[in-house]
Structures are given as C-alpha cells and as structure tokens.
Short mmCIF file of C-alpha atoms in Angstrom, two decimals:
data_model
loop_
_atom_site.label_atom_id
_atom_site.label_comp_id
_atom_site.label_asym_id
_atom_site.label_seq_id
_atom_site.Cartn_x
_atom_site.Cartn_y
_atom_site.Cartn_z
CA UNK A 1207 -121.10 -14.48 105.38
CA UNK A 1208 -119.13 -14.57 102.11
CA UNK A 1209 -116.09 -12.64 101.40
CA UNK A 1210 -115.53 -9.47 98.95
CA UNK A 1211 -112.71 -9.57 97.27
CA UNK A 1212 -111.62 -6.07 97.57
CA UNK A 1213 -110.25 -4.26 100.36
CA UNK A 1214 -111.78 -1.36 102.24
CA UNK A 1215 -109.75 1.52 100.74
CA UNK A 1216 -108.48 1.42 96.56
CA UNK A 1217 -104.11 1.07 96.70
CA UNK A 1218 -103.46 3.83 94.66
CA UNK A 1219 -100.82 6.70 93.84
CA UNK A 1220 -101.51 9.94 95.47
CA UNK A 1221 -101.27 11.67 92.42
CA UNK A 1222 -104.21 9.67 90.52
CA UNK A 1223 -106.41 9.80 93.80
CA UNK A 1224 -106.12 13.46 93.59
CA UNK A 1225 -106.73 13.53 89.63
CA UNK A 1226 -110.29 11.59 90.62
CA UNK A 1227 -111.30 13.69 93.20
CA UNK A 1228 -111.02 17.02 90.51
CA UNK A 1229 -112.72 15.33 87.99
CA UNK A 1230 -115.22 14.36 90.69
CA UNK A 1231 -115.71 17.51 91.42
CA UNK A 1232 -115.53 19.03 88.21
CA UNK A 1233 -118.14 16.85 86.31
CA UNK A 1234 -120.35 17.48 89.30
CA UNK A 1235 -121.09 20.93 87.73
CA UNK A 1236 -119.98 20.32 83.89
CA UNK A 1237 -121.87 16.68 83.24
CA UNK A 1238 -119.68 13.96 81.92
CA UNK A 1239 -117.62 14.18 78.51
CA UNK A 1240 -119.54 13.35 75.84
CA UNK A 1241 -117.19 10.41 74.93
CA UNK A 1242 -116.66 9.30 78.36
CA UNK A 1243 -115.09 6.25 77.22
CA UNK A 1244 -112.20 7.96 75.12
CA UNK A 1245 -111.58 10.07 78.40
CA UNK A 1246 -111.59 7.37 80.63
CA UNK A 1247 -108.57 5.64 78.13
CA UNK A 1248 -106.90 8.78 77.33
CA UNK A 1249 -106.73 9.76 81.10
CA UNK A 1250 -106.18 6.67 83.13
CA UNK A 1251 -105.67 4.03 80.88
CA UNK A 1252 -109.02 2.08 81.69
CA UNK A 1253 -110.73 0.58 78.50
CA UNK A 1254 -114.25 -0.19 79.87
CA UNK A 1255 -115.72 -1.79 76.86
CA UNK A 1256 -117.31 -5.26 77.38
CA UNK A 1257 -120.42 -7.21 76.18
CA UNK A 1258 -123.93 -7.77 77.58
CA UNK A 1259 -124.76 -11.42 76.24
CA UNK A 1260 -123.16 -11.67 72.66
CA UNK A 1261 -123.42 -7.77 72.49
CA UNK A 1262 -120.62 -5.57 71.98
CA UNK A 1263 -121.04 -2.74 74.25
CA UNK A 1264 -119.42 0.57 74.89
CA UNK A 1265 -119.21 0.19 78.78
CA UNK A 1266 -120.61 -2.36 81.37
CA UNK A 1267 -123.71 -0.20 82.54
CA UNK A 1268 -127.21 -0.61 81.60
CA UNK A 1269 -130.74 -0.54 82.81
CA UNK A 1270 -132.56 -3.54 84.22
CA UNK A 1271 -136.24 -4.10 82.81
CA UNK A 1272 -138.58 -2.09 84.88
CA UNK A 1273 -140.97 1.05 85.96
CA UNK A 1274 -137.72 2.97 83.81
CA UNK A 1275 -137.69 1.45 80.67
CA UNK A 1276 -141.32 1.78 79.57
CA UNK A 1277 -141.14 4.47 77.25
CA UNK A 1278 -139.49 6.29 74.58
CA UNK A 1279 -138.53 9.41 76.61
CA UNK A 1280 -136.68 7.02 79.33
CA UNK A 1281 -135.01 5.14 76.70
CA UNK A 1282 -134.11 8.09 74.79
CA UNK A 1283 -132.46 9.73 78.16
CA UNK A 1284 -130.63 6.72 78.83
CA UNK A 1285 -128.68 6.78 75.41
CA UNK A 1286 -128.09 10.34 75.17
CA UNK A 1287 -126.59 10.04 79.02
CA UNK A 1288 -124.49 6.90 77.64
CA UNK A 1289 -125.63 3.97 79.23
CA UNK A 1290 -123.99 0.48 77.60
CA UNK A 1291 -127.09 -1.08 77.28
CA UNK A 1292 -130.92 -1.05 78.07
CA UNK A 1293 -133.58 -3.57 78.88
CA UNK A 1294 -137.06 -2.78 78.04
CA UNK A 1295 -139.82 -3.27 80.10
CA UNK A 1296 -140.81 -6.71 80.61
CA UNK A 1297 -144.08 -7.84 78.39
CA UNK A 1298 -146.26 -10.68 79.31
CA UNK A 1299 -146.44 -13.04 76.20
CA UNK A 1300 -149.48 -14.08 74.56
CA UNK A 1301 -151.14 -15.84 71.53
CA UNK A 1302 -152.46 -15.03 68.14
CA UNK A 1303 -155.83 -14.09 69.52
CA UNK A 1304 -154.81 -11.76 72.40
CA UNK A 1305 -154.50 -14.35 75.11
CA UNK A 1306 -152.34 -14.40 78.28
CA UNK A 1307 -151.55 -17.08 80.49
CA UNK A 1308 -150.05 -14.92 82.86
CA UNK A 1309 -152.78 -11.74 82.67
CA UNK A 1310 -152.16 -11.07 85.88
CA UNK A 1311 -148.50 -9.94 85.57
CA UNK A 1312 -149.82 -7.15 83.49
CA UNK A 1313 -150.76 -4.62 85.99
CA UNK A 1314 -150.19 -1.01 85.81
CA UNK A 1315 -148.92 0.97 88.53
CA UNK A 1316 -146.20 2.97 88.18
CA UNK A 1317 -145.79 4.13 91.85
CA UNK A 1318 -142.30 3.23 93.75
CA UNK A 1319 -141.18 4.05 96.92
CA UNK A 1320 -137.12 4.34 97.58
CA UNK A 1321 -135.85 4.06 101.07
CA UNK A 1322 -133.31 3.35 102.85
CA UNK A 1323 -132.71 -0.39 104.27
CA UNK A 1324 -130.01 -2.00 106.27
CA UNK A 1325 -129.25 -5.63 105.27
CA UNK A 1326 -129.98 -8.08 108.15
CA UNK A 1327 -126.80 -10.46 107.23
CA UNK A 1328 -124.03 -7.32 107.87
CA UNK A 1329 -126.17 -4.58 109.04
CA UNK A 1330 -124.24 -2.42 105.96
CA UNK A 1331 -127.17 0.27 103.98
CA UNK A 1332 -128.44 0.50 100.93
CA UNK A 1333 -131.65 1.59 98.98
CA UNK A 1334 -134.29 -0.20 98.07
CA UNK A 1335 -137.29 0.22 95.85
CA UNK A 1336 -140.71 -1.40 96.10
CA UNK A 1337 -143.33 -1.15 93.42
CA UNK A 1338 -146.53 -2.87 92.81
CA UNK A 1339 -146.85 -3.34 89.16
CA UNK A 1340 -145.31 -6.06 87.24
CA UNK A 1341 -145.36 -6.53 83.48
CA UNK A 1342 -146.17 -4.22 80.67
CA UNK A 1343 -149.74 -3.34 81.15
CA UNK A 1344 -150.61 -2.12 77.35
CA UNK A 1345 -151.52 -4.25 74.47
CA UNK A 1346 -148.87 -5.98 72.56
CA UNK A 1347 -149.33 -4.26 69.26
CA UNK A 1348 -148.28 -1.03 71.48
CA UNK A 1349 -145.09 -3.00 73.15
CA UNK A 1350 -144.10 -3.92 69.75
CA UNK A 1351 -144.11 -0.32 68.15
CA UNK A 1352 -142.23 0.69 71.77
CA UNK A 1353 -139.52 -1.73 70.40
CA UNK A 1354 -138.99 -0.64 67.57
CA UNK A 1355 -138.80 3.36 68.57
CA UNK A 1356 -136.48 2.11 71.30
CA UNK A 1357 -133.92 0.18 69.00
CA UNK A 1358 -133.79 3.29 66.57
CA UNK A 1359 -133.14 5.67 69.69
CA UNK A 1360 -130.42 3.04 71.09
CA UNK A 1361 -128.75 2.92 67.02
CA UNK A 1362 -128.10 6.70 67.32
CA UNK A 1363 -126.82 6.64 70.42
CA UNK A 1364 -124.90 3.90 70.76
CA UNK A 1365 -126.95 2.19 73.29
CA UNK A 1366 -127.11 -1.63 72.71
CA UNK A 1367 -131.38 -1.91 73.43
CA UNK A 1368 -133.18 -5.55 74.03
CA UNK A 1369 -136.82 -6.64 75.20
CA UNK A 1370 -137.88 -8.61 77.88
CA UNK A 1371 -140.50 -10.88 78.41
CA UNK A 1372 -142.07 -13.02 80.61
CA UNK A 1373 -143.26 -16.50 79.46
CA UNK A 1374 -146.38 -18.86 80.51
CA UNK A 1375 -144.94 -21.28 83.10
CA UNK A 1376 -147.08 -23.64 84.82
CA UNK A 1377 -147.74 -25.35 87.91
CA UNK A 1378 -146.97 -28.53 88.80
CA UNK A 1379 -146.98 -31.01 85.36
CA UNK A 1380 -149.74 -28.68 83.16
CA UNK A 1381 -148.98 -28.08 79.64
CA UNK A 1382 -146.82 -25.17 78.60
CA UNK A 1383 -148.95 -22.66 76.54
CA UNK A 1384 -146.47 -23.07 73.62
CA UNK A 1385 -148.79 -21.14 71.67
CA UNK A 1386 -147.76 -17.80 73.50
CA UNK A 1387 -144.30 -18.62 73.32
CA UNK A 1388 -144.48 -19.07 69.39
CA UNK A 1389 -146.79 -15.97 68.73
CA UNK A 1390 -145.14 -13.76 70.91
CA UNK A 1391 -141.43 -14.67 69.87
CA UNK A 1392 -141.90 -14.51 66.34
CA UNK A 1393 -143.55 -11.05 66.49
CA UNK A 1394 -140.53 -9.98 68.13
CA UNK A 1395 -138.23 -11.17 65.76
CA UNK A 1396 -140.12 -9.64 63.40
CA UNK A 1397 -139.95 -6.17 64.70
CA UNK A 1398 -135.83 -6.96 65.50
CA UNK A 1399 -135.40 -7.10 61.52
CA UNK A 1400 -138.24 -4.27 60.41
CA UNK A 1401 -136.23 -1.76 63.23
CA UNK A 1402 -133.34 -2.64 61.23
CA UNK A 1403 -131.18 -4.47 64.14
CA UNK A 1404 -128.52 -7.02 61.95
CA UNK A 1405 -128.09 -10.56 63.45
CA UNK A 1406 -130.47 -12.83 64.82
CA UNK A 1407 -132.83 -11.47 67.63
CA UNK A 1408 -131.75 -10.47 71.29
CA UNK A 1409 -134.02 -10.81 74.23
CA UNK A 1410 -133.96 -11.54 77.79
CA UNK A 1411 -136.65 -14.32 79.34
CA UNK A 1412 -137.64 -12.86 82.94
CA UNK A 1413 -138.25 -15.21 85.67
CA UNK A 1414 -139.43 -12.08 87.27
CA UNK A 1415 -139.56 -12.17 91.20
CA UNK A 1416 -142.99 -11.26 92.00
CA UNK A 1417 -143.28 -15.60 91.13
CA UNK A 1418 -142.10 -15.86 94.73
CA UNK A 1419 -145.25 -14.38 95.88
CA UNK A 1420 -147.46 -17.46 94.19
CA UNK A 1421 -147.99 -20.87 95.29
CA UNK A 1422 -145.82 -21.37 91.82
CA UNK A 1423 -142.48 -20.45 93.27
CA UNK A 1424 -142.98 -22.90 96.12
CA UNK A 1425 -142.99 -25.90 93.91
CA UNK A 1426 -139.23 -26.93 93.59
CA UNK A 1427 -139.73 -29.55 90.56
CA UNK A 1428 -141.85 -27.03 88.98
CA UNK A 1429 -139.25 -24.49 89.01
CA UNK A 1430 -136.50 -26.92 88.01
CA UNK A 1431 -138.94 -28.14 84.94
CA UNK A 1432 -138.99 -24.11 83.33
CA UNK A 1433 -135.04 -23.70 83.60
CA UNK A 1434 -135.08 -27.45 81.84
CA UNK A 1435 -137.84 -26.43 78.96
CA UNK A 1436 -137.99 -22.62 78.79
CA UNK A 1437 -135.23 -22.14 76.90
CA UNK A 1438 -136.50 -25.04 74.14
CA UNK A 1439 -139.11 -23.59 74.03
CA UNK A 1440 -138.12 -19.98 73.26
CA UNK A 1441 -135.67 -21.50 70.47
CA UNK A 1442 -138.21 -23.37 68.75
CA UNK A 1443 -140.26 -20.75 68.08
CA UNK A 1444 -137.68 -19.29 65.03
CA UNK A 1445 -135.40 -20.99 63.01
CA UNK A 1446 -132.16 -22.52 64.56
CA UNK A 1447 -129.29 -19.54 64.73
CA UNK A 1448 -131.84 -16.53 64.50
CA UNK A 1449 -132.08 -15.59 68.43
CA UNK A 1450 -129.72 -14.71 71.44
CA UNK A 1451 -131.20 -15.78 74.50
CA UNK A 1452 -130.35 -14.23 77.85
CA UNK A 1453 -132.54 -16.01 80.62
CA UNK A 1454 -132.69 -13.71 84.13
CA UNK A 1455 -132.84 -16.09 87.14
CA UNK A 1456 -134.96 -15.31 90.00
CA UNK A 1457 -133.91 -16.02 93.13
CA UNK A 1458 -135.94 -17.74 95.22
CA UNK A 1459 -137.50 -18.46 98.17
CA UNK A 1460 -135.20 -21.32 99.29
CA UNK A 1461 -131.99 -21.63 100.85
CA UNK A 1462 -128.50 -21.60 98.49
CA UNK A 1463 -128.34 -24.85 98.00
CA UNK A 1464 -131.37 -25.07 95.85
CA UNK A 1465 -130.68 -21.84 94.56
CA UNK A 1466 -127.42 -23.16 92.67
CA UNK A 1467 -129.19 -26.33 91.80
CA UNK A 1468 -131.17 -23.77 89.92
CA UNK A 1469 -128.14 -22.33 87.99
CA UNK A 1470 -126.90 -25.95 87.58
CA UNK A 1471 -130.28 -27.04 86.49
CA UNK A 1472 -130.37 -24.44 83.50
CA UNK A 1473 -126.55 -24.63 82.66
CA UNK A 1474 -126.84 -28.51 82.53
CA UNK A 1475 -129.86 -30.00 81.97
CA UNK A 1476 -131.61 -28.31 79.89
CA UNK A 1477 -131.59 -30.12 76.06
CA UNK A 1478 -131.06 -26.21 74.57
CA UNK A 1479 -129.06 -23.75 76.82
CA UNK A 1480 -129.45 -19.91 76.84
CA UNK A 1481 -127.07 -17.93 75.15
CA UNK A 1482 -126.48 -15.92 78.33
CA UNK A 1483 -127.60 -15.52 81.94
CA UNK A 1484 -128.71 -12.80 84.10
CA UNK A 1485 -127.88 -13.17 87.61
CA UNK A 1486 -130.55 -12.32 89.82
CA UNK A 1487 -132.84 -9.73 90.67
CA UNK A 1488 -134.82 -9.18 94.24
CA UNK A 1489 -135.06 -11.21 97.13
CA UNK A 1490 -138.68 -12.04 98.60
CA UNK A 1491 -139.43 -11.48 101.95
CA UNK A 1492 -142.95 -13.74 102.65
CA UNK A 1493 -143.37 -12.08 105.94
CA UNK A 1494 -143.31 -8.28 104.85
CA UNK A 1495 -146.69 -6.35 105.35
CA UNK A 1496 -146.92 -4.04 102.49
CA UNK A 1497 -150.61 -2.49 101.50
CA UNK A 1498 -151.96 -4.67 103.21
CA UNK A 1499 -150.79 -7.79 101.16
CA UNK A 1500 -148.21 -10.48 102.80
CA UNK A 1501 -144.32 -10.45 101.08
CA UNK A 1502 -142.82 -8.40 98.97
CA UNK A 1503 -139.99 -8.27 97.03
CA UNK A 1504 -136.56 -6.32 98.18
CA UNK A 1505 -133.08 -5.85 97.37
CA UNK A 1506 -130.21 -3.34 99.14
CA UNK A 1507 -127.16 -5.49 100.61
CA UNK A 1508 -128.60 -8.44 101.33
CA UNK A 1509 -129.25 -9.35 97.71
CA UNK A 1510 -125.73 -8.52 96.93
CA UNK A 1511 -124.30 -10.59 99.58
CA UNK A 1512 -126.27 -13.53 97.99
CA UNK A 1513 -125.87 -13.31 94.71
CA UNK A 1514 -121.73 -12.91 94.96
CA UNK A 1515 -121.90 -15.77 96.99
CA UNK A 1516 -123.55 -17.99 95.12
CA UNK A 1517 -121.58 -16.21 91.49
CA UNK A 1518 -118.39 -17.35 93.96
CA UNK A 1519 -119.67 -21.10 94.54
CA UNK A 1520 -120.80 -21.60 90.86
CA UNK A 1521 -117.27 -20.46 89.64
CA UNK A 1522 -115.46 -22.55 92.00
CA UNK A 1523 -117.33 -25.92 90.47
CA UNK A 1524 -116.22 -24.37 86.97
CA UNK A 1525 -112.69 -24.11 88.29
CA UNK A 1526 -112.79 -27.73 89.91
CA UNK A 1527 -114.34 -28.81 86.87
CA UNK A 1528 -117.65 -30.28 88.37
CA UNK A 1529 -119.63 -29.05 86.11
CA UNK A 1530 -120.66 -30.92 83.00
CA UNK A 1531 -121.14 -27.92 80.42
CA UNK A 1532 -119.62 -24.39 80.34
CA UNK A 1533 -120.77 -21.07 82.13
CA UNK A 1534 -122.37 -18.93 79.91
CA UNK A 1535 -122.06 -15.58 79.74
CA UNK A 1536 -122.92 -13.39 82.84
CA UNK A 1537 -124.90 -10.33 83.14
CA UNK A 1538 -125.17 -8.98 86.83
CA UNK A 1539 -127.82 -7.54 88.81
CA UNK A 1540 -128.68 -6.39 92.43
CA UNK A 1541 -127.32 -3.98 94.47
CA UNK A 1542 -125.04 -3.06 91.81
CA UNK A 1543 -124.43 0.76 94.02
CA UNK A 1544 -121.18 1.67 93.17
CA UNK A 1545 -118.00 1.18 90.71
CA UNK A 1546 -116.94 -1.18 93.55
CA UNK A 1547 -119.56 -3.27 93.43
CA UNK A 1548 -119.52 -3.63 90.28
CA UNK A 1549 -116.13 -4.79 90.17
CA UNK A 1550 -116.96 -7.13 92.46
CA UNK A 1551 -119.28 -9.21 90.39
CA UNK A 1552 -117.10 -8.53 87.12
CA UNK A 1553 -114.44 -10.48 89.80
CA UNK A 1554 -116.73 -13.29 89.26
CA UNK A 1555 -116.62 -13.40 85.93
CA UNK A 1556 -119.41 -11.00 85.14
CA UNK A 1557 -119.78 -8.79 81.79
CA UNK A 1558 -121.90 -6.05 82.62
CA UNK A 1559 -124.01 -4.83 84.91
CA UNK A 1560 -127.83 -4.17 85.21
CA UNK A 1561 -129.61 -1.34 87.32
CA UNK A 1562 -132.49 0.20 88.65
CA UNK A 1563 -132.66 1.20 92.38
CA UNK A 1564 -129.61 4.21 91.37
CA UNK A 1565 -131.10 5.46 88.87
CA UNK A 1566 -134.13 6.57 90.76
CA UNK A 1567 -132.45 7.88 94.25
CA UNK A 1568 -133.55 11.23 95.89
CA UNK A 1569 -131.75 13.76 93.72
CA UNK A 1570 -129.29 14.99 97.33
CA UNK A 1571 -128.17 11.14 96.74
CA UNK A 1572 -126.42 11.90 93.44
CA UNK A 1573 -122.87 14.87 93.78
CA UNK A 1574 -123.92 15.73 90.20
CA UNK A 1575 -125.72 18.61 90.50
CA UNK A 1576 -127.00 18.64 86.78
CA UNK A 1577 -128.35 16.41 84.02
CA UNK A 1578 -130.66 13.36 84.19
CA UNK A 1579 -130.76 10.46 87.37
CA UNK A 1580 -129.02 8.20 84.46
CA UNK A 1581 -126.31 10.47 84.00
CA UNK A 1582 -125.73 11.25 87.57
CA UNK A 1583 -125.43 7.94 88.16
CA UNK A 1584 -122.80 7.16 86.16
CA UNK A 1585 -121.40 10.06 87.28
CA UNK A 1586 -120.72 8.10 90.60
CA UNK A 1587 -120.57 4.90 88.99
CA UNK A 1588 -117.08 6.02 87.17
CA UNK A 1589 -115.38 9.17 89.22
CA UNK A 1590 -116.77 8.88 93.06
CA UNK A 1591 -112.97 8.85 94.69
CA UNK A 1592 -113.38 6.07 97.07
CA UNK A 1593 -116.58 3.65 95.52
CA UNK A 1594 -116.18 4.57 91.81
CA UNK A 1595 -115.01 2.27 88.44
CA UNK A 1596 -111.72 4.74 88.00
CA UNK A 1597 -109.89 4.26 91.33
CA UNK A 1598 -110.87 1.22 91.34
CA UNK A 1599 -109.64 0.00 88.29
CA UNK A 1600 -106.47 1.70 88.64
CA UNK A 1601 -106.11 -0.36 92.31
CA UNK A 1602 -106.65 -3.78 90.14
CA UNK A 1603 -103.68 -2.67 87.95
CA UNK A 1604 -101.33 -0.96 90.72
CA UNK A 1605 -101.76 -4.27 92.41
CA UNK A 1606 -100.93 -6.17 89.45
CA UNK A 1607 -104.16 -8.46 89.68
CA UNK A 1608 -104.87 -7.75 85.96
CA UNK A 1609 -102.84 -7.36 83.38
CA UNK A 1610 -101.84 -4.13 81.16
CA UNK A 1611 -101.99 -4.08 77.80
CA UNK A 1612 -100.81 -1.34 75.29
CA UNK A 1613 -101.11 1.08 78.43
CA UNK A 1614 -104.30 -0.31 79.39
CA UNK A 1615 -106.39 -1.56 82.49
CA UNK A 1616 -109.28 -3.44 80.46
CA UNK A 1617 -112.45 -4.23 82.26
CA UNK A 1618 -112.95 -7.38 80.12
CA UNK A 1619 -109.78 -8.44 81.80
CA UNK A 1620 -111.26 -7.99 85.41
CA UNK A 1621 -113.69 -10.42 83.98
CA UNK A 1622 -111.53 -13.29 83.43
CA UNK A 1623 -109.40 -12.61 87.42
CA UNK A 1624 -111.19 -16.09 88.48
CA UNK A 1625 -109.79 -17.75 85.97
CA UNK A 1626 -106.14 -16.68 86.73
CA UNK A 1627 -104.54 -15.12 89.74
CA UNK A 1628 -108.43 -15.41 91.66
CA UNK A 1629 -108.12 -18.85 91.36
CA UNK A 1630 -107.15 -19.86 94.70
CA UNK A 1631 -109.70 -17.73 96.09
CA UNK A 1632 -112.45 -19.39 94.50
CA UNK A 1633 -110.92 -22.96 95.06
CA UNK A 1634 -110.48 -22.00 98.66
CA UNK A 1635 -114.63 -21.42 99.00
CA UNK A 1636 -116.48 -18.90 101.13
CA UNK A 1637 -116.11 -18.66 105.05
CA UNK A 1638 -119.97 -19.23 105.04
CA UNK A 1639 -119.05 -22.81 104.72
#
C-alpha cells in the first residue's frame, strides 16, 4: 500500500493543543466565527487561502457536484456557512433543439444512503454514500436560471460558485455530438456574463463515475480518445481566452497503471489542455448487488488510498522530469474526512479540496451541536484536536516542513512541500512498488 506522509499523532506544543481542544469545544455550542479565516490568522498564524482552478478562494473547502448542490437553498447554506467554493450539480449537455446524447444520465432520484464501510486495502473506516441518480434531471432552461441564482448567492457570500457538466462521449470511433458541446457551452457562458461573474467562464467537465457501469468505460482507446479531444472540444465552442476549464477524472475500472496513463494522456496529448484538473471521484465496484442492479459506485478509504497514490506517482515523473508538459492545477476529491486528509493531498501538490460524503453524515457524526451539516463540517474540518486543518498545520510549521512567513503557516505553501523538502519522498516512490 502507499505511504501517508504524516505521522499518527500532530508534533505540537502543549499549549496550542490545549488552545484547539477549547475552541473545539467552544464552537461546538457557539458555531464558527463569522470570519473564520481572520481567526484562524489572528490565532495561530495559519493563512488558509488558496485557489480552486484559476480561482482565488477564501479557504480550500468546497462542495463536489452532486445530490447537494441542486438548488438555491443548498447553495445559499453553503455560502452563508463559508465554504471556499461550490460545484453545481452536474447537467447533461444538449443541442439547440433539446437533444441529449447522454439522456440517460439525467435521472432523478434524490435518495442516498450513508453507511459505514471499511476499506479492503487497510481495513481503516470511513463513510460512504450511494445514490442512484446521476445528472440534473430538469430542463436546461431551468439549470441555466439555477446558475445564475447560484453565482449571485456565492457573490454575497464570498463563495467562489462553478457548473458542471457532463459531455456526449462516444463509443468506440463514433462521431462526437459537437453540436451539444457548442449549444450547451455557449449558453453557459452566456449566463457567466448576464449573472455578472468578470473573466472568462469557469466550469468543470465531469467524467462522472457511473461511466464505469457501461460497456463505455471498458473500452481503453475510447477513454484515452475523450481525455485527447474533450477538452478541444469544450474550447472551441467560445472564443480563444473566454473559458477556464477544470476536467474531473474518473477513475476507472482498471488497474494504476492505466489509470496514470489516463492523467498522462490528458496532461500530454491532448492538442488543448484543461486549465485545471480534478482528481478523482468514486471507485466502481462491478460485483456489488445494489437494487437489484450489478456494480455500483463507492468511495470511504479505499478511494483515498488510490488516488494519493497515484497524485504521489504522477508528481514523482514531474520531479524526474518525465513528463513532457506541466501539471496543471489540482483540485482534490475522495475521502477528503478530515483536516488531515486534506493535508495529505495538498502534500501532493493539491489546491483545494472537494466534498460530499461529510457533509451529509448522521447528525451524532458531527461535535457541533448547532448550525447546518456544511457548517459542522468545517467545524471538524478546521478545530477537531487530533484530525483537524489547525493542529495540523501548526505540526507542518513546528516541524519546519513549510516555511513561515510574516508569522504565518500558509496552506498554499503546504501545496508546493513536493517540490522542496518532499522531494526525496516522491523520488524515492511508494512501497507498493
């Protein structure tokens, strides 16, 4: 299995670890400061601002596309609670006249079940959530007005907001229904500049993981073709400068060495690269019984463990300088639990981080004992004593593996370890191998 990077227990003075455990407590029963950022600098010296693609973002936490980002109530929450960023729910493109390729993404069903599951590589537990509808299931003209609510709700709160979307992609060598892309793209745009965002368009391209339940994700050219075209073809659509492109991998159903040839593919290959990637939601279990339908996707530990490994093999060919164009930007997603964890992956050179399974845990999951799942989730995210952002950050600087500047610990710094004193871990590989 691979390594973490971080010990079992944060090195830290006694008198800090005690200073976490009161605000701990106290926020438990008080909600977070409104201006949880200032607190967290004035306090302990930890600047958490970062950047979700070419984004500027408050702090490194947002919501993944999904059941929680479908309407204005849920989007509204998750800027009042102070989330970094939010991804809206992922809508299936289509054309001029109302036609969709992929029609049967768009299924409604909101229902999700969270249990408990113990990953099978380290027998270590987690949550997980399963959930049978995909895409947006309303009409475009309604996904479109959702935008636009959404980015005036994330203005006033400070709450960087982005759609998703999920693109025609064929089997084997059929066309591309370019009409889709073009129709659907520029409609977004259009809505980006009527909602009154500045700067060219921002939107994530889903390679959702419900493909690894179709005789689509079992065709390895196939899937090497999108991450070569997709991209293109997004780009085309508007005029040269006027989007920012984040493309969300999938991960498949193959074993890690196609998997990176899949990062590599879309890094280097492609004639137009994405602006940004995000890196890589659910694992697919072909086996699983569920409703009487074989496979379904999962996450909890295992998906974790996978994508860290293959985040740590990807920046150890940057480092050795095997690859033949740079890394883009990183947003991170799966299993992202805890402060911790997210450290991890900003370890490997990732920005920010993308969530669903915490934000929808059984409410005797959360020591907040007030407010909205959103808010009690950061609530762990930052102050839990031994899993959260704060004594964790202040470990990275006790320890001297990032630097201090002006008094502070800066997450954005924790982002570039790999490239500095991580080096040698990353040149060193993974004990998988």
């Amino acid at each position: 299995m691979n390594r973490l990077i971080l010990p079992a227990v944060p090195g830290i003075r006694w008198a800090d670890g005690a200073r976490i455990r009161r605000d701990y407590e106290r926020f438990r029963h008080t909600g977070l400061p409104e201006r949880v950022e200032a607190y967290l600098m004035e306090e302990y010296g930890i600047d958490v601002a970062s950047k979700y693609g070419p984004a500027p973002i408050k702090n490194p936490f947002g919501k993944a596309a999904g059941q929680l980002s479908l309407n204005e109530s849920q989007v509204r929450t998750d800027a009042q609670a102070g989330l970094g960023f939010v991804v809206l729910k992922t809508v299936i493109a289509e054309n001029g006249q109302g036609q969709r390729s992929m029609e049967a993404w768009a299924v409604k069903d909101t229902r999700m079940k969270v249990e408990p599951i113990v990953g099978k590589e380290t027998g270590d537990t987690g949550w997980n959530v399963t959930w049978h509808g995909r895409g947006w299931h309303g009409t475009f003209a309604e996904y479109l007005r959702f935008v636009a609510a959404s980015l005036r709700l994330g203005r006033e709160g400070g709450t960087v907001v982005v759609p998703s979307c999920k693109y025609h992609l064929p089997a084997g060598d059929d066309d591309f229904a370019w009409e889709e892309y073009r129709y659907t793209t520029q409609s977004l745009a259009e809505v980006w500049r009527q909602a009154g965002e500045t700067g060219p368009l921002q939107m994530e391209k889903d390679f959702s993981p419900t493909l690894a339940g179709s005789d689509r994700a079992l065709q390895q050219e196939a899937i090497l073709r999108w991450y070569r075209e997709v991209p293109k073809l997004i780009r085309s659509a508007l005029p040269p400068g006027e989007i920012r492109l984040g493309i969300k991998l999938m991960n498949t159903v193959f074993e890690d060495a196609f998997q990176l040839r899949t990062i590599r593919t879309l890094i280097e290959d492609g004639e137009v690269r994405p602006d940004y990637l995000v890196y890589a939601n659910r694992l697919y279990d072909r086996d699983h019984l569920d409703c009487g339908k074989s496979g379904a996707a999962y996450g909890g530990p295992d998906l974790s463990r996978r994508n860290l490994r293959l985040l740590s093999r990807l920046r150890r060919l940057e480092l050795e300088g095997e690859l033949s164009a740079p890394v883009p930007g990183i947003s991170g997603t799966g299993d992202v639990h805890s402060g911790k964890m997210a450290l991890e992956y900003a370890l490997r050179g990732v920005e920010s981080l993308q969530m669903h399974t915490l934000f929808q845990l059984p409410s005797s999951a959360y020591g907040m004992t007030r407010g909205s799942k959103t808010e009690r989730a950061l609530h762990e995210l930052y102050f839990h004593p031994e899993h959260g952002l704060v004594p964790w950050m202040l470990h990275l600087k006790e320890t001297g593996e990032i630097g201090v500047k002006d008094g502070l610990a800066s997450f954005r710094e924790v982002t570039t370890w790999y490239q500095g004193r991580g080096r040698d871990f990353f040149r060193r590989g993974d004990s998988s191998e």
